[in-house]
Coordinates of C-alpha atoms in Angstrom, one line a residue:
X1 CA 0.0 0.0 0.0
X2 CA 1.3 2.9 -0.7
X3 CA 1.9 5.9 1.9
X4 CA -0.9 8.0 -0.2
X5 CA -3.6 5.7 0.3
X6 CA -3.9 5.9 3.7
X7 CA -4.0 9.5 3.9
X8 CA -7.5 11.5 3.3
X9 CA -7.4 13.8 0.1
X10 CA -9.2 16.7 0.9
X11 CA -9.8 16.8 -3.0
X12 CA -11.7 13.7 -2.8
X13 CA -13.8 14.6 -0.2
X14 CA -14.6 17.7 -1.7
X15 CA -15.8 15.7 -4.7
X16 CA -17.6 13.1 -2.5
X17 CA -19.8 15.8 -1.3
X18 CA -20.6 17.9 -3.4
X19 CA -24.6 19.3 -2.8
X20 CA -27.0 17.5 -5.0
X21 CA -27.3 19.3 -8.1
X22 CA -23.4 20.7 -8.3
X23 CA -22.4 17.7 -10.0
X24 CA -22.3 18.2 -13.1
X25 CA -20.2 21.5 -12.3
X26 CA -17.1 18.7 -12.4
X27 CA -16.3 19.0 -16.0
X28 CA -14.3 16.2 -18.0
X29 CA -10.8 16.9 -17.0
X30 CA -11.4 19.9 -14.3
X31 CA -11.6 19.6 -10.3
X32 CA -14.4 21.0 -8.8
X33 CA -12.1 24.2 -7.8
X34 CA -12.5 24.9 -11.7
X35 CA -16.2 24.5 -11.5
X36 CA -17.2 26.4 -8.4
X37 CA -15.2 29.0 -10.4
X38 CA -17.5 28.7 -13.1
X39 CA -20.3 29.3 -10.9
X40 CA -18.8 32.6 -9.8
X41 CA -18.7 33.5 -13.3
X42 CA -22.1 32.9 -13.6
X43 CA -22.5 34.9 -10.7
X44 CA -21.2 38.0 -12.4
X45 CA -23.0 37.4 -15.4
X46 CA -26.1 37.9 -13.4
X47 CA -24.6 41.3 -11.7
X48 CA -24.0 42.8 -15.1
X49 CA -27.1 41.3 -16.9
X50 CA -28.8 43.0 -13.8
X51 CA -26.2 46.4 -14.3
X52 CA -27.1 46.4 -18.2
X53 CA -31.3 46.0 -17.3
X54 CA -31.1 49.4 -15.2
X55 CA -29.0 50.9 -17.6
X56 CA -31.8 50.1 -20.1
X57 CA -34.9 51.0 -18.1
X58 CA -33.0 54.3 -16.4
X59 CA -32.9 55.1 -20.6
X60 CA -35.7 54.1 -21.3
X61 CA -37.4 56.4 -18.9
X62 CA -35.7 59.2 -19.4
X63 CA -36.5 58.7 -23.5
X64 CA -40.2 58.6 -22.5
X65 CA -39.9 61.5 -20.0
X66 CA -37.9 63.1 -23.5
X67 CA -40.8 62.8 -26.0
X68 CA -40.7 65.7 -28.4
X69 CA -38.2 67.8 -26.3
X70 CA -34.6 69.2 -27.3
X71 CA -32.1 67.3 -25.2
X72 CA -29.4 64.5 -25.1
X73 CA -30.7 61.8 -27.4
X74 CA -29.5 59.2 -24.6
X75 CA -28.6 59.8 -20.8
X76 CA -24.9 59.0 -19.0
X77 CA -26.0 56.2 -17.5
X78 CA -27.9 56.9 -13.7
X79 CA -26.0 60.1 -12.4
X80 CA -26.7 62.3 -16.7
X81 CA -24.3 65.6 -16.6
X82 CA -23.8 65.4 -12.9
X83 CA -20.0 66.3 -13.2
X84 CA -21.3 69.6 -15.9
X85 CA -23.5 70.3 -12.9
X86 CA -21.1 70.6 -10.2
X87 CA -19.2 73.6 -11.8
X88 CA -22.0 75.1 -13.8
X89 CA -21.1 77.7 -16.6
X90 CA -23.2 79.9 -17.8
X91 CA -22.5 79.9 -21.0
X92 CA -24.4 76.4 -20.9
X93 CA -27.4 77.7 -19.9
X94 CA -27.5 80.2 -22.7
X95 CA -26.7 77.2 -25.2
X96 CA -30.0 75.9 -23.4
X97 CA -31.8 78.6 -23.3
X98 CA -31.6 79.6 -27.2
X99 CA -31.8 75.8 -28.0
X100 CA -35.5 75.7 -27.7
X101 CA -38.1 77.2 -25.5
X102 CA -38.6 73.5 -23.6
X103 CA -35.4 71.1 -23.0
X104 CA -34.6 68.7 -20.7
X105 CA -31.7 67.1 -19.0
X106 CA -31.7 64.0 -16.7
X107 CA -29.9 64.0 -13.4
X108 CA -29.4 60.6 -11.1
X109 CA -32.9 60.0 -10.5
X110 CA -34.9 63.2 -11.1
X111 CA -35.7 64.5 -14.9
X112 CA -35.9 67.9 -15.3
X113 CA -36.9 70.0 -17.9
X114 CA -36.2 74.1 -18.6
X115 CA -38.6 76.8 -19.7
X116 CA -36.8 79.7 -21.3
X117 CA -39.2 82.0 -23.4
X118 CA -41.1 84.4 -20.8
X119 CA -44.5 83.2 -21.3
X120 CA -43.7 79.6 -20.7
X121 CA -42.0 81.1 -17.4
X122 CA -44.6 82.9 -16.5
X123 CA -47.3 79.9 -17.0
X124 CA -45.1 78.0 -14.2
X125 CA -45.1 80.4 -12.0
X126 CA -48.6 80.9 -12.0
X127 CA -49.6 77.7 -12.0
X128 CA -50.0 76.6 -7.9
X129 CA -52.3 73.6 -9.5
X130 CA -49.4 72.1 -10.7
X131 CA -46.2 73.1 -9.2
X132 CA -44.6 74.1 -6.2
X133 CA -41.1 75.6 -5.3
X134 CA -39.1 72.9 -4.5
X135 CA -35.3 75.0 -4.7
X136 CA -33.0 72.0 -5.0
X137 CA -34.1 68.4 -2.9
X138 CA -31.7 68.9 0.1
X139 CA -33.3 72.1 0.5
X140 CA -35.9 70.9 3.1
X141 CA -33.5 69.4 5.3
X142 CA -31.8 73.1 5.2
X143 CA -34.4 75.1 5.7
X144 CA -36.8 72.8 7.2
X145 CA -39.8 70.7 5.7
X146 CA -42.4 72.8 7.9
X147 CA -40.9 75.8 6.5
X148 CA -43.7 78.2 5.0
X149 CA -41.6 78.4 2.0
X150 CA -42.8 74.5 1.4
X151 CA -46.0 75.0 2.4
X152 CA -49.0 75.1 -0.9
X153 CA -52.3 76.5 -1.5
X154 CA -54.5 77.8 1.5
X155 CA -51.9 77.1 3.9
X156 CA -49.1 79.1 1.7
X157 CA -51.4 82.1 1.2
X158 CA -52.6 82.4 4.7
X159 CA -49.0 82.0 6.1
X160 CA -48.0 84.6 3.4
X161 CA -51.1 87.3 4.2
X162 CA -49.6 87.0 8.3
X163 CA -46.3 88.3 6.7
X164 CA -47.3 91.2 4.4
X165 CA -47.5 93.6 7.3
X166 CA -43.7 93.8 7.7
X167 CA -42.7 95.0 4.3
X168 CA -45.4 97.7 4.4
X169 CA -43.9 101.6 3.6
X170 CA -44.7 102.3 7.2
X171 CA -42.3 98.8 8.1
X172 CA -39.4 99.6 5.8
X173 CA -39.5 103.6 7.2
X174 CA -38.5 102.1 11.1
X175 CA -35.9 99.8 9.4
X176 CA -34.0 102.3 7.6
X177 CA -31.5 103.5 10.4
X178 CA -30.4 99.8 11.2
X179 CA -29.3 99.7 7.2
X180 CA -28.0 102.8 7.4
X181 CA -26.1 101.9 10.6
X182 CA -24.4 99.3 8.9
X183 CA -23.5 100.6 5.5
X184 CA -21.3 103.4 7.6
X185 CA -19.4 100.4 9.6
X186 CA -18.4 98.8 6.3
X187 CA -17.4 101.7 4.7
X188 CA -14.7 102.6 6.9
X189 CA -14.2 98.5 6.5
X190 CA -13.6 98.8 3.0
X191 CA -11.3 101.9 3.6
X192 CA -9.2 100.2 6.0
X193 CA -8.7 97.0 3.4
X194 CA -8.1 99.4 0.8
X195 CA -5.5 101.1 2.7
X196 CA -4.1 97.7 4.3
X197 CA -3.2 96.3 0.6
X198 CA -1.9 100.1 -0.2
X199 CA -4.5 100.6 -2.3
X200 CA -3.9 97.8 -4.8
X201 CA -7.4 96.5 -6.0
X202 CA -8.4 93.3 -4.1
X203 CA -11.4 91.0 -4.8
X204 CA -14.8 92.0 -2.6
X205 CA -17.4 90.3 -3.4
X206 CA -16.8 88.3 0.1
X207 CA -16.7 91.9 1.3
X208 CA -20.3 92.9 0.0
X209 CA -21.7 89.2 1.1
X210 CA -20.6 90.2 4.6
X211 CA -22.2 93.5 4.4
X212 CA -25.1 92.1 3.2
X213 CA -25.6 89.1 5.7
X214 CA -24.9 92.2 8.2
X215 CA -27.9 94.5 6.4
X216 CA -30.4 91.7 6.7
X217 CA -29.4 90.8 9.8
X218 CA -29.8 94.5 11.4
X219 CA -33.4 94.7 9.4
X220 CA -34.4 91.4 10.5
X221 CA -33.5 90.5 14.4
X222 CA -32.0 93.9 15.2
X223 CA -29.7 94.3 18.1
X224 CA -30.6 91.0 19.3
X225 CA -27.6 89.4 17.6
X226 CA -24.1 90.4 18.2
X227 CA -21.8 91.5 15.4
X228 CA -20.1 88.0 16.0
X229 CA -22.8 86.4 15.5
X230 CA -23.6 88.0 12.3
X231 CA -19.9 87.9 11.3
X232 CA -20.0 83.7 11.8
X233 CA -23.7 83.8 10.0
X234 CA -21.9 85.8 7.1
X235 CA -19.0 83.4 6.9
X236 CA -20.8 80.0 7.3
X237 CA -23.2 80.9 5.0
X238 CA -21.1 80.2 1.7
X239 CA -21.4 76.8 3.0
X240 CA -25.4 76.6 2.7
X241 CA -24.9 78.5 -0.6
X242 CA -23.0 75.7 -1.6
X243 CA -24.9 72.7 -0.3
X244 CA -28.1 74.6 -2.1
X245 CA -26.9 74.8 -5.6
X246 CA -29.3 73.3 -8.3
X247 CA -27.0 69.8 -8.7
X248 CA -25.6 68.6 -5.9
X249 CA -25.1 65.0 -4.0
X250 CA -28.9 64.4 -2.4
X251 CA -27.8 62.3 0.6
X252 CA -25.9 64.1 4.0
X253 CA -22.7 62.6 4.1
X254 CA -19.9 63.9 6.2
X255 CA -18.1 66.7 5.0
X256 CA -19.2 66.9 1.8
X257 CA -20.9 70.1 0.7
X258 CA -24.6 69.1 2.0
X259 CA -23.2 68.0 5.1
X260 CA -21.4 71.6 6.1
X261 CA -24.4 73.0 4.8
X262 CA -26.6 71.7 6.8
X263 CA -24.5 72.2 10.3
X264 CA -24.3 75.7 8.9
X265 CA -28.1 75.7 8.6
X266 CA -28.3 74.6 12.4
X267 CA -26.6 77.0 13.6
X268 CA -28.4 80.0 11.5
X269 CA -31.8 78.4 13.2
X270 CA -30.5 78.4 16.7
X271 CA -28.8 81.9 16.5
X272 CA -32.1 83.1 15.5
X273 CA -34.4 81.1 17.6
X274 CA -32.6 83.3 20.6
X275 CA -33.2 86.2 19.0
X276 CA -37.3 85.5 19.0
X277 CA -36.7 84.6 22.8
X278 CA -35.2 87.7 23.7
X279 CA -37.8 90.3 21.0
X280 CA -40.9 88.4 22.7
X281 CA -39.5 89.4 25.9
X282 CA -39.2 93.1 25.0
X283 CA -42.2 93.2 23.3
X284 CA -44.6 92.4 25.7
X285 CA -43.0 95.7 27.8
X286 CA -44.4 97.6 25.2
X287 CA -41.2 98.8 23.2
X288 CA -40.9 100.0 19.6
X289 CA -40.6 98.0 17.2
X290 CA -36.8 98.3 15.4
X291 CA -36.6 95.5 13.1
X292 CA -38.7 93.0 11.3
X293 CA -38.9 90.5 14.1
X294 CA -40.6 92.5 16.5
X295 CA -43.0 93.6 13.8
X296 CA -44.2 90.3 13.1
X297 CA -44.2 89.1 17.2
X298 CA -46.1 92.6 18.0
X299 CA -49.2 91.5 15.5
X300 CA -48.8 88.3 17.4
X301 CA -49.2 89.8 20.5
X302 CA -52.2 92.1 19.3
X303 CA -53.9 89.2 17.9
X304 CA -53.6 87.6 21.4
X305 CA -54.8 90.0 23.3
X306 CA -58.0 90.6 20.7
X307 CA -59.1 87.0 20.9
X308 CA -58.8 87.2 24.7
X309 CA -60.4 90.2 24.9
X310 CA -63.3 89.3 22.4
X311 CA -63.6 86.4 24.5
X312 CA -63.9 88.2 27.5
X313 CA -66.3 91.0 25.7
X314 CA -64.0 93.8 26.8
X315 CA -63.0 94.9 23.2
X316 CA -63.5 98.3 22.9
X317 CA -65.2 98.5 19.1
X318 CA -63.9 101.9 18.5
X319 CA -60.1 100.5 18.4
X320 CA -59.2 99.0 15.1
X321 CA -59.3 95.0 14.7
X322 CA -55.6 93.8 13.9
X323 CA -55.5 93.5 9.9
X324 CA -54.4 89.9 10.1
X325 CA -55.1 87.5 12.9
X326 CA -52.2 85.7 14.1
X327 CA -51.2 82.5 16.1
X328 CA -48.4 82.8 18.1
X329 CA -45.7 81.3 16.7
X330 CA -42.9 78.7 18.3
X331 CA -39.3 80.5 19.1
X332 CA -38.0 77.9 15.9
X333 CA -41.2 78.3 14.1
X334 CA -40.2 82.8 13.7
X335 CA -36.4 81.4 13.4
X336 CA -37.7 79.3 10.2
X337 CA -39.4 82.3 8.6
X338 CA -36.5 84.6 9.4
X339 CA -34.1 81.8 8.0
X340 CA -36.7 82.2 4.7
X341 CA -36.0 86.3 4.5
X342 CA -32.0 85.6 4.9
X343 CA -31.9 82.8 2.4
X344 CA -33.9 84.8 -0.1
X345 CA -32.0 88.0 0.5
X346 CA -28.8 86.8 1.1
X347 CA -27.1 85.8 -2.2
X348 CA -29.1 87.8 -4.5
X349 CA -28.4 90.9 -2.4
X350 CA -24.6 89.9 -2.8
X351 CA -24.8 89.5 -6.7
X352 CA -26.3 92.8 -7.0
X353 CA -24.7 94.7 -4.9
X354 CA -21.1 93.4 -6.5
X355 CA -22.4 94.3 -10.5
X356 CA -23.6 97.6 -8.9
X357 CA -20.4 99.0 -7.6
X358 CA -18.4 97.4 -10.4
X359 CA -20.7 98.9 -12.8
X360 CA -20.4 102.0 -11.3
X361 CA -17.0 101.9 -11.2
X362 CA -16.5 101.1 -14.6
X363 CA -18.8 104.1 -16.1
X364 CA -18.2 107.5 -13.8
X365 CA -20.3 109.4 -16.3
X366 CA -23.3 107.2 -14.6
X367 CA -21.9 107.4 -10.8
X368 CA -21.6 111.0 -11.4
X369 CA -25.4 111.4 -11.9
X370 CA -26.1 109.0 -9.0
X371 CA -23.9 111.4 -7.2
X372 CA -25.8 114.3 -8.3
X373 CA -29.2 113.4 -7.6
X374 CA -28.2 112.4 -3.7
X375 CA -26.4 115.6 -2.5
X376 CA -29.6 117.8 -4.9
X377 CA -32.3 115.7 -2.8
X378 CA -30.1 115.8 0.7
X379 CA -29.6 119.4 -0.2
X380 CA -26.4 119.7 -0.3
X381 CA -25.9 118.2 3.3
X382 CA -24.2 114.4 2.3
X383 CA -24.8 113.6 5.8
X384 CA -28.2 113.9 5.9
X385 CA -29.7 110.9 7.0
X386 CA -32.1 108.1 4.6
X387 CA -35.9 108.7 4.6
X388 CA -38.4 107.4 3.0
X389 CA -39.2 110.7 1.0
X390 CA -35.7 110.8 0.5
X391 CA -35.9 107.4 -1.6
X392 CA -38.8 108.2 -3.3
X393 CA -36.8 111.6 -5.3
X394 CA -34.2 109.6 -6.6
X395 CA -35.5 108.9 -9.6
X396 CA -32.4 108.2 -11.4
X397 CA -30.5 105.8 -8.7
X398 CA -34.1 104.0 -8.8
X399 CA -33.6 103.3 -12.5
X400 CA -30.0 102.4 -12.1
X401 CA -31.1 99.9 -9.5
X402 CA -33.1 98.5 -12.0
X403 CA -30.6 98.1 -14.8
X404 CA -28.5 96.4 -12.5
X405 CA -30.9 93.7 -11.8
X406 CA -32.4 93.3 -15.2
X407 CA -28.8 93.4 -17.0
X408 CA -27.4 91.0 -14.5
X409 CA -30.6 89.4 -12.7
X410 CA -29.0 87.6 -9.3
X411 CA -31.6 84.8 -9.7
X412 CA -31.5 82.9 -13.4
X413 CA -33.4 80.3 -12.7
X414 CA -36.2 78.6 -10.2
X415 CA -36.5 75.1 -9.5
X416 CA -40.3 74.0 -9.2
X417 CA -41.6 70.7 -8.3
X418 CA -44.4 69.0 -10.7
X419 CA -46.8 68.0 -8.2
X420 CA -49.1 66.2 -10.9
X421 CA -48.8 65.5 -14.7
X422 CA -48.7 69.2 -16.0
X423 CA -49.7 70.1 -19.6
X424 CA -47.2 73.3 -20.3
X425 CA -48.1 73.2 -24.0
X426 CA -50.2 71.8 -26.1
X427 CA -48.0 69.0 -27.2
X428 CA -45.9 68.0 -23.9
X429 CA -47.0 67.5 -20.6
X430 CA -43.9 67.2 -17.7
X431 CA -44.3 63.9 -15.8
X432 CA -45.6 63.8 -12.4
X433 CA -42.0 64.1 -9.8
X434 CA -40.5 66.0 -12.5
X435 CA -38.7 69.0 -12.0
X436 CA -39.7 72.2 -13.8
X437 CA -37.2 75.0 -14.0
X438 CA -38.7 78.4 -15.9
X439 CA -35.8 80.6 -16.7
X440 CA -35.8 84.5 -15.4
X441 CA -32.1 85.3 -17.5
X442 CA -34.3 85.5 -21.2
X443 CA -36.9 87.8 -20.4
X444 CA -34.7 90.0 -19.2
X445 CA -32.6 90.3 -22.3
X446 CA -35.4 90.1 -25.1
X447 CA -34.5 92.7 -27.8
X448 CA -37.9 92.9 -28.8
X449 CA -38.8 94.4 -25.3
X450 CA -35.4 95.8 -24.4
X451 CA -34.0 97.4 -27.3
X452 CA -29.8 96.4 -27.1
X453 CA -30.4 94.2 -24.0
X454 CA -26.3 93.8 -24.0
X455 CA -25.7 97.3 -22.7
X456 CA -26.5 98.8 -19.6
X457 CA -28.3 101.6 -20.2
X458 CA -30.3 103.1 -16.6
X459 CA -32.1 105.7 -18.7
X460 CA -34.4 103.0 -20.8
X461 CA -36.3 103.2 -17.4
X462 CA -37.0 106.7 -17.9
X463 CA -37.4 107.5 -21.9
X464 CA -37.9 104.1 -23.0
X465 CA -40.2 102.0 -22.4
X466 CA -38.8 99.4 -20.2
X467 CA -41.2 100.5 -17.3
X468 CA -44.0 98.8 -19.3
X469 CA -42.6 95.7 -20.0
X470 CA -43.4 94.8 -16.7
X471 CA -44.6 90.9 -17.8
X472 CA -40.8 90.4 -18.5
X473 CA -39.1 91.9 -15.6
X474 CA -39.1 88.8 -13.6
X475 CA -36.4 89.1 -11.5
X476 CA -38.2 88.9 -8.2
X477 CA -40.6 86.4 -9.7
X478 CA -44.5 86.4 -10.5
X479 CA -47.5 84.2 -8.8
X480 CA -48.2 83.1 -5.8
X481 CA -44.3 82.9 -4.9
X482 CA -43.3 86.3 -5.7
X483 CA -40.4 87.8 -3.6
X484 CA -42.3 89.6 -0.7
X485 CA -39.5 91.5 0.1
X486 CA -39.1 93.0 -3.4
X487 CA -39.5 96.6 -2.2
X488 CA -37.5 96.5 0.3
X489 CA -34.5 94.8 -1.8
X490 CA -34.4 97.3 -4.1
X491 CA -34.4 100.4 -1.6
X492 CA -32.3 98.7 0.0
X493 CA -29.8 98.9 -2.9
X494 CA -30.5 102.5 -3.6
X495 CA -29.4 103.4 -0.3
X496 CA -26.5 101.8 -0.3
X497 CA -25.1 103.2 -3.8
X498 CA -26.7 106.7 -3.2
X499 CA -24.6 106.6 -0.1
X500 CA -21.4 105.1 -1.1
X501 CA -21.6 108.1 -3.8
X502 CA -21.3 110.7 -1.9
X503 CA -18.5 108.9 0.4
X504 CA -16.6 107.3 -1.3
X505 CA -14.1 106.9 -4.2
X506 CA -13.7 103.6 -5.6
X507 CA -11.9 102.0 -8.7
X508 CA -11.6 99.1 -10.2
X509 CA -9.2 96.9 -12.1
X510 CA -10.8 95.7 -14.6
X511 CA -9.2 91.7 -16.0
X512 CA -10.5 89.3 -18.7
X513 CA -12.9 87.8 -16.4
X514 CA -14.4 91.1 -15.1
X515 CA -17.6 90.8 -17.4
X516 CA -17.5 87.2 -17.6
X517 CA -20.0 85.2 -15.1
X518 CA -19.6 82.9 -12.5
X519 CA -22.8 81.3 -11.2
X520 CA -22.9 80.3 -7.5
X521 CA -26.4 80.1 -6.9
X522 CA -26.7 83.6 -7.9
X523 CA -24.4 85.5 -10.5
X524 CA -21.1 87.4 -9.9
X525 CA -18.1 88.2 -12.0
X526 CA -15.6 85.7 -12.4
X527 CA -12.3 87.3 -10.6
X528 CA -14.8 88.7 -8.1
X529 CA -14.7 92.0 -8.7
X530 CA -11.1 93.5 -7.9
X531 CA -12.1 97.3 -6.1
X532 CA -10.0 99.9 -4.2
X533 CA -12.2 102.2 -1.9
X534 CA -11.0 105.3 -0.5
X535 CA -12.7 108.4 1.8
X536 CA -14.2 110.7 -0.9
X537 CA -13.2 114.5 0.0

């Protein structure tokens, strides 16, 4: 006997008990290693026959979703033009835009298609039935998925009619000094950066985002928040701008974008939840109001005591009934809303405030009548301080205000939700989950409307006849969804430049990028506006 054949071979065993069925995987002159290795193979043949089915259905889908529309005859497979997306260029858009007045693209999961031409816009923004804001899908883990921003139909309009109050003529009058207040902290800022670099030209758009998170801040929760607060709202914030762009990864996952965005978002929320804490404390002593917040927690207050004295039958009929009757709202509940005004204000505030003063900058015969017109309505006293009445005579800075935004609108676009199957013409309804994005950019540069939409030219608002074109000035939107705050945005601006006139010098160095644009939610130029500010004598 030899020594081998007293000795198990694993090999044999292996063979001698093989499951019933596995057999025949023992092919003439292979071990069963070599079959079982077969089976693995036919193990990844399933995973790609699998792979190649969902790469065929995912097509499939988006080639029905397609129909008639101008787009990409097939889709990447699953994530579309998710890398275009990530650094979007605006020249793209345009290429989209003039393509055709419907396209589409298809991005992981969600098929969207983009309205350019102005009726087409306005028909989605008008149509509640079908539609609702949706901004980009990680935005209601941001802002919150009670937010009234969400919210649709009665319960949108009702929250909305609570809110009108605060952006009355009478509301933006008791704001004014807070703005004010800030503008002359930041211009001695800007002269001290100036004079820090020796005067060399250094980028400010960050500069006028700061300023602008600082404005909003002052006119929303007034003293209430320190200026370090404000300061770590106005830095953090880039990070919600970036987690809210319209393409971005839709799960939180540690530190990517979303995921900075949203502890950013947290700690917006919670800064301004102790601001409602400390202005319902101080209104219920009876104090003025001084900024938006109190405003709003005052009519809560007066609709509280009207019910209980209605209740009680001690209301005295001769004093007026509050306009709107009011709830009283949760400390996170006003933080939410006041999230909503700083989300909506903050990046298209920035946008336009950067194209204003390098506009200005780059055409002194235009600052120069800007200039004019706010010493000849201060009369002659620069340091007189901003009024209503004051706004109302500047007739000129108005109309610049409004070049600005219409030759370089902050906002091009608005994401919008398709709630149910939605007919938009007469040949193409946008599936059900779809997302619908009408474009603001095009109506704002039609020639047939604004004669040489390419140049900025303030006095159109004045001679010509842009003022009656008002179906295609869309920057602050249409609907039931307009910007509420549209008023005082653009006051707001003329302020700040009828100001800045009359103290300060500024230049600007002007590079190949200057009139090129970067979007970033909103719009900006590309090397982010290079300005030296000085005192003006």
């Amino acid at each position: 006997m030899s020594l081998h054949e007293g000795v198990a071979s694993p090999t044999a065993d292996a063979v001698r008990y093989l499951p019933p069925g596995f057999e025949g995987a023992r092919l003439a002159g292979q071990g069963p290693v070599a079959g079982l290795t077969g089976l693995r193979m036919d193990g990844w043949t399933i995973a790609l026959t699998v792979m190649v089915m969902v790469v065929v259905y995912d097509q499939v889908c988006y080639i029905r979703n397609k129909g008639s529309l101008v787009g990409p005859t097939f889709k990447i497979p699953f994530m579309g033009p998710f890398l275009e997306s990530v650094y979007p260029q605006f020249e793209r858009y345009q290429q989209k835009w003039t393509s055709a007045d419907l396209s589409c693209v298809s991005v992981f999961h969600k098929f969207v298609v983009i309205a350019s031409s102005r009726d087409l816009t306005r028909k989605v923004l008008n149509s509640p039935q079908y539609v609702k804001p949706c901004v980009v899908d990680i935005a209601q883990k941001l802002l919150g998925r009670t937010n009234f921003v969400f919210l649709d139909g009665k319960a949108h309009s009702d929250y909305r009619r609570g809110l009108n109050g605060l952006f009355t003529r009478q509301a933006l009058a008791i704001y004014l000094p807070g703005q004010e207040e800030v503008y002359d902290r930041y211009f001695d800022k800007w002269r001290n950066i100036s004079k820090h670099h020796d005067g060399h030209a250094v980028p400010f758009m960050p500069q006028f985002r700061e300023l602008n998170c600082a404005v909003s801040c002052r006119t929303f929760v007034g003293h209430y928040m320190s200026d370090e607060a404000v300061k770590r709202i106005a830095d953090d914030y880039y990070n919600i701008t970036a987690s809210l762009q319209l393409v971005n990864f839709p799960i939180i996952l540690p530190f990517m974008k979303t995921w900075y965005g949203k502890k950013a978002a947290d700690m917006v929320l919670a800064e301004f939840a102790k601001c409602a804490a400390k202005s319902k404390a101080r209104m219920r002593t009876g104090a003025d109001v001084s900024c938006v917040m109190d405003a709003w927690i005052r009519s809560m207050i007066l609709s509280e005591e009207y019910r209980r004295k209605t209740d009680a039958g001690t209301w005295d009929e001769r004093t007026p009934k509050p306009a709107v009757l009011l709830r009283e709202f949760t400390d996170f509940e006003i933080a939410q809303t006041i999230f909503t005004f700083l989300f909506a204000s903050q990046d298209a505030s920035s946008s336009a405030t950067t194209w204003l003063f390098q506009l200005m900058a780059d055409r002194p015969e235009i600052l120069a009548r800007v200039r004019e017109e706010n010493l000849r309505v201060r009369g002659g006293d620069r340091d007189q301080r901003l009024t209503m009445d004051l706004l109302d005579q500047m007739t000129y800075t108005r109309a610049v205000v409004k070049e600005v935004l219409r030759y370089r609108p902050p906002v091009i676009m608005v994401p919008y939700l398709v709630k149910k199957t939605f007919p938009v013409t007469e040949t193409y309804s946008v599936p059900k989950g779809s997302m619908i994005v009408p474009s603001l950019y095009p109506a704002l540069h039609d020639p047939t409307v604004y004669p040489d939409p390419n140049r900025f030219d303030p006095d159109r608002w004045i001679t010509g006849t842009a003022e009656q074109a008002s179906k295609n000035f869309l920057v602050f939107g249409t609907g039931p969804h307009y910007c509420i705050g549209q008023t005082y945005a653009q006051l707001n601006l003329m302020g700040l430049i009828g100001k800045a006139a009359l103290h300060l010098d500024w230049r600007h160095e002007t590079t190949p990028q200057s009139e090129m644009i970067k979007v970033f939610a909103t719009i900006f130029p590309q090397d982010d506006c290079l300005l030296a500010f000085e005192q003006r004598p």
